[in-house]
CSV table of C-alpha atoms in Angstrom, one decimal:
chain,number,residue,atom,x,y,z
Q,182,MET,CA,1.2,9.5,37.1
Q,183,LYS,CA,0.0,6.0,36.3
Q,184,PHE,CA,-3.3,7.1,34.7
Q,185,SER,CA,-3.5,8.3,31.1
Q,186,VAL,CA,-6.3,9.4,28.9
Q,187,ILE,CA,-6.2,8.1,25.3
Q,188,LYS,CA,-7.2,10.4,22.4
Q,189,PRO,CA,-7.6,8.5,19.2
Q,190,ILE,CA,-6.1,10.4,16.3
Q,191,TYR,CA,-7.3,9.5,12.8
Q,192,ARG,CA,-4.6,8.3,10.3
Q,193,LYS,CA,-6.2,7.0,7.1
Q,194,GLY,CA,-8.7,4.5,5.7
Q,195,ASN,CA,-12.2,3.8,7.0
Q,196,LYS,CA,-13.1,6.1,9.8
Q,197,MET,CA,-15.4,3.4,11.3
Q,198,ASN,CA,-12.5,1.0,11.7
Q,199,ALA,CA,-10.8,1.5,15.1
Q,200,THR,CA,-7.4,0.2,13.8
Q,201,ASN,CA,-7.1,3.3,11.6
Q,202,TYR,CA,-6.7,5.6,14.6
Q,203,ARG,CA,-3.4,6.2,16.5
Q,204,PRO,CA,-3.9,6.2,20.3
Q,205,ILE,CA,-2.2,9.3,21.8
Q,206,PRO,CA,-1.9,9.3,25.6
Q,207,LEU,CA,-2.5,12.5,27.5
Q,208,LEU,CA,-0.2,12.4,30.5
Q,209,THR,CA,0.0,14.5,33.6
Q,210,SER,CA,2.7,17.2,33.9
Q,211,PHE,CA,4.5,15.3,36.6
Q,212,SER,CA,4.6,12.1,34.5
Q,213,LYS,CA,6.1,14.0,31.6
Q,214,VAL,CA,8.9,15.4,33.9
Q,215,PHE,CA,9.6,12.0,35.3
Q,216,GLU,CA,9.7,10.3,31.9
Q,217,LYS,CA,12.0,13.1,30.5
Q,218,ALA,CA,14.4,12.7,33.4
Q,219,PHE,CA,14.5,8.9,33.1
Q,220,TYR,CA,14.8,9.2,29.3
Q,221,ILE,CA,17.8,11.4,29.5
Q,222,ARG,CA,19.6,9.1,32.0
Q,223,LEU,CA,18.7,5.9,30.1
Q,224,THR,CA,19.7,7.4,26.7
Q,225,GLU,CA,23.1,8.6,28.1
Q,226,HIS,CA,23.7,5.1,29.6
Q,227,LEU,CA,22.8,3.3,26.3
Q,228,ASN,CA,24.9,5.6,24.1
Q,229,THR,CA,27.9,5.9,26.4
Q,230,ASN,CA,28.2,2.1,26.6
Q,231,ASN,CA,27.2,1.5,23.0
Q,232,LEU,CA,24.5,-0.9,24.0
Q,233,LEU,CA,22.0,-0.4,21.1
Q,234,VAL,CA,22.8,-2.3,17.9
Q,235,GLY,CA,24.4,-0.1,15.3
Q,236,ASN,CA,21.9,-1.0,12.6
Q,237,GLN,CA,18.9,0.4,14.7
Q,238,PHE,CA,17.9,3.6,12.9
Q,239,GLY,CA,14.7,4.4,14.6
Q,240,PHE,CA,14.1,7.0,17.4
Q,241,ARG,CA,17.8,7.9,17.6
Q,242,LYS,CA,19.2,11.5,17.4
Q,243,GLY,CA,20.9,12.4,14.2
Q,244,ILE,CA,19.7,9.2,12.4
Q,245,ALA,CA,16.9,9.2,9.8
Q,246,THR,CA,14.9,6.9,7.6
Q,247,GLU,CA,17.3,7.7,4.7
Q,248,ASP,CA,20.2,6.2,6.6
Q,249,ALA,CA,18.4,2.9,6.9
Q,250,ILE,CA,17.5,2.9,3.2
Q,251,PHE,CA,21.1,3.8,2.3
Q,252,LYS,CA,22.4,1.0,4.4
Q,253,LEU,CA,20.1,-1.6,2.9
Q,254,THR,CA,20.7,-0.4,-0.7
Q,255,ASN,CA,24.4,-0.3,-0.3
Q,256,GLU,CA,24.6,-3.8,1.1
Q,257,ILE,CA,22.5,-5.2,-1.7
Q,258,LEU,CA,24.7,-3.4,-4.3
Q,259,ASN,CA,27.9,-4.7,-2.7
Q,260,ALA,CA,26.5,-8.2,-2.9
Q,261,LEU,CA,25.6,-7.8,-6.6
Q,262,ASN,CA,29.0,-6.3,-7.4
Q,263,ASN,CA,30.5,-9.4,-5.9
Q,264,LYS,CA,28.3,-11.6,-8.1
Q,265,ALA,CA,26.4,-12.9,-5.1
Q,266,MET,CA,22.6,-13.3,-4.7
Q,267,ALA,CA,20.8,-11.0,-2.3
Q,268,GLY,CA,17.4,-11.5,-0.6
Q,269,SER,CA,15.5,-10.0,2.2
Q,270,ILE,CA,12.8,-10.8,4.8
Q,271,PHE,CA,10.8,-7.7,5.7
Q,272,CYS,CA,9.0,-7.6,9.0
Q,273,ASP,CA,6.3,-4.9,9.6
Q,274,LEU,CA,5.0,-5.6,13.1
Q,275,GLU,CA,1.4,-4.5,13.5
Q,276,LYS,CA,0.7,-2.6,16.7
Q,277,ALA,CA,4.3,-3.4,17.8
Q,278,PHE,CA,4.3,-1.0,20.7
Q,279,ASP,CA,1.0,-2.3,22.0
Q,280,SER,CA,2.3,-5.9,22.1
Q,281,VAL,CA,5.4,-5.3,24.4
Q,282,ASN,CA,5.3,-7.8,27.3
Q,283,HIS,CA,6.3,-6.0,30.5
Q,284,ASP,CA,7.7,-9.1,32.1
Q,285,ILE,CA,9.9,-9.9,29.1
Q,286,LEU,CA,11.1,-6.3,28.9
Q,287,LEU,CA,12.0,-6.3,32.6
Q,288,SER,CA,13.8,-9.6,32.1
Q,289,LYS,CA,16.0,-8.1,29.4
Q,290,VAL,CA,17.1,-4.8,31.0
Q,291,PRO,CA,19.6,-6.3,33.4
Q,292,TYR,CA,21.7,-7.4,30.3
Q,293,TYR,CA,22.0,-3.7,29.5
Q,294,GLY,CA,23.3,-2.8,33.0
Q,295,ILE,CA,19.9,-1.6,34.2
Q,296,SER,CA,19.7,-3.1,37.7
Q,297,GLY,CA,19.2,-2.2,41.3
Q,298,LYS,CA,17.2,1.0,42.0
Q,299,ALA,CA,17.0,1.8,38.3
Q,300,LYS,CA,15.3,-1.5,37.5
Q,301,LEU,CA,13.0,-1.1,40.4
Q,302,LEU,CA,12.0,2.4,39.2
Q,303,LEU,CA,11.3,1.0,35.7
Q,304,GLU,CA,9.3,-1.8,37.1
Q,305,SER,CA,7.2,0.6,39.2
Q,306,TYR,CA,6.7,2.8,36.1
Q,307,LEU,CA,5.4,-0.2,34.0
Q,308,GLN,CA,3.2,-1.9,36.6
Q,309,ASN,CA,-0.3,-1.0,37.7
Q,310,ARG,CA,-0.9,1.5,34.9
Q,311,TYR,CA,-4.4,2.4,33.8
Q,312,GLN,CA,-5.9,4.1,30.8
Q,313,ARG,CA,-9.3,5.1,29.4
Q,314,VAL,CA,-10.4,6.5,26.0
Q,315,HIS,CA,-11.8,9.9,25.5
Q,316,ILE,CA,-13.7,10.5,22.2
Q,317,THR,CA,-15.0,14.0,21.2
Q,318,ASN,CA,-17.8,14.2,18.7
Q,319,SER,CA,-17.5,17.6,17.2
Q,320,TYR,CA,-20.7,17.2,15.1
Q,321,LEU,CA,-22.9,16.3,18.1
Q,322,ASN,CA,-20.8,18.4,20.5
Q,323,SER,CA,-20.5,15.5,22.9
Q,324,ASN,CA,-17.8,13.6,24.8
Q,325,THR,CA,-17.6,9.8,25.5
Q,326,VAL,CA,-15.3,8.4,28.1
Q,327,SER,CA,-14.6,4.7,28.7
Q,328,LYS,CA,-13.9,3.0,32.0
Q,329,TRP,CA,-10.4,2.8,33.4
Q,330,THR,CA,-8.7,-0.3,32.2
Q,331,LYS,CA,-5.4,-1.9,33.5
Q,332,ILE,CA,-2.6,-2.0,31.0
Q,333,LYS,CA,-1.1,-5.5,30.7
Q,334,TYR,CA,1.0,-4.9,27.6
Q,335,GLU,CA,2.3,-1.8,25.8
Q,336,VAL,CA,4.9,0.9,25.9
Q,337,SER,CA,3.1,3.9,24.5
Q,338,GLN,CA,4.5,5.3,21.2
Q,339,GLY,CA,3.1,8.7,22.1
Q,340,SER,CA,4.9,8.9,25.5
Q,341,ILE,CA,8.4,10.2,26.0
Q,342,LEU,CA,9.9,7.0,27.4
Q,343,GLY,CA,7.9,4.4,25.3
Q,344,PRO,CA,9.9,4.5,22.0
Q,345,LEU,CA,13.3,4.1,23.8
Q,346,LEU,CA,12.0,1.2,25.9
Q,347,PHE,CA,10.8,-0.4,22.6
Q,348,LEU,CA,14.3,-0.1,21.2
Q,349,VAL,CA,15.6,-2.0,24.3
Q,350,TYR,CA,12.9,-4.6,23.9
Q,351,ILE,CA,13.8,-5.4,20.2
Q,352,ASN,CA,17.6,-4.8,20.5
Q,353,ASP,CA,18.4,-8.5,20.7
Q,354,LEU,CA,16.6,-9.4,17.5
Q,355,PRO,CA,19.7,-9.1,15.3
Q,356,LYS,CA,21.6,-11.6,17.5
Q,357,ALA,CA,18.7,-14.0,17.3
Q,358,VAL,CA,19.1,-14.4,13.5
Q,359,GLY,CA,22.8,-15.1,13.8
Q,360,CYS,CA,25.7,-14.2,11.6
Q,361,LYS,CA,24.1,-15.5,8.3
Q,362,ALA,CA,21.9,-12.3,8.0
Q,363,LEU,CA,22.2,-8.6,8.4
Q,364,SER,CA,19.4,-6.9,10.3
Q,365,ILE,CA,18.5,-3.3,9.5
Q,366,LEU,CA,15.9,-1.9,11.9
Q,367,PHE,CA,13.9,1.3,12.0
Q,368,ALA,CA,12.1,0.9,15.3
Q,369,ASP,CA,9.6,-2.0,14.6
Q,370,ASP,CA,10.2,-2.1,10.8
Q,371,THR,CA,12.9,-4.7,10.3
Q,372,SER,CA,14.8,-5.8,7.1
Q,373,ILE,CA,16.7,-9.1,7.3
Q,374,LEU,CA,19.2,-9.2,4.4
Q,375,LEU,CA,20.9,-12.4,3.3
Q,376,THR,CA,23.6,-12.8,0.6
Q,377,SER,CA,24.7,-16.1,-0.9
Q,378,PRO,CA,26.9,-17.3,-3.8
Q,379,ASN,CA,24.2,-19.7,-5.1
Q,380,ASN,CA,20.5,-20.5,-4.9
Q,381,THR,CA,20.8,-23.7,-2.9
Q,382,GLN,CA,22.7,-22.0,-0.1
Q,383,MET,CA,20.3,-19.0,-0.2
Q,384,GLN,CA,17.3,-21.2,0.3
Q,385,SER,CA,19.0,-23.0,3.2
Q,386,ASP,CA,20.0,-19.8,4.8
Q,387,PHE,CA,16.5,-18.3,4.4
Q,388,ASN,CA,14.9,-21.4,6.0
Q,389,LEU,CA,17.3,-21.2,9.0
Q,390,VAL,CA,16.9,-17.4,9.5
Q,391,PHE,CA,13.1,-17.6,9.1
Q,392,GLU,CA,13.0,-20.3,11.9
Q,393,GLN,CA,15.2,-18.2,14.1
Q,394,LEU,CA,12.9,-15.2,13.6
Q,395,ASN,CA,9.9,-17.3,14.5
Q,396,MET,CA,11.6,-18.5,17.7
Q,397,TRP,CA,12.4,-14.9,18.7
Q,398,PHE,CA,8.8,-13.7,18.1
Q,399,ARG,CA,7.3,-16.7,20.0
Q,400,PHE,CA,9.5,-15.9,23.0
């Protein structure tokens, strides 16, 4: 259950560049059953208690990219109609799922009512996990397998539970930038929208929000 084989799937760009491949984990059947059961319970808990921020549009049932685009566009048009200035900070986190710190994630989940046995179960799920890479060369009809390596960071985007855990991990980002900005998220793609009546105030707000973002990412 704690061991997964990674199959690199080519996306685009130079095929000799490893960053142009998406790592897809091949999990055991028991692991998939466990993750699905945990996912259903965790999703029900988060939705019933309205714990995920309303402007998170990624990996949520019934919500699509178009909804995030409409929200951002509508807010900008409203600002312009009110003769205000509008500006945005766009954050595209590279390898965001691979950079999730397990200790930080586990420190956040009690704030969302995940404690006791549920937290211990999640902690057990995240700790002492191993993976190795399996590459198939169809031209040479050969297979190459790496050594098992312990996972120190990451919630796998290709797993059942990984995307939901990432939403929990990034859920407090909108609060970190305060009330001066509107955060619109689609998983790890984040738009920070600011509106202001004049250029001087806009510049001041931008500097403040940018510093707040930096502090969140450093944490």
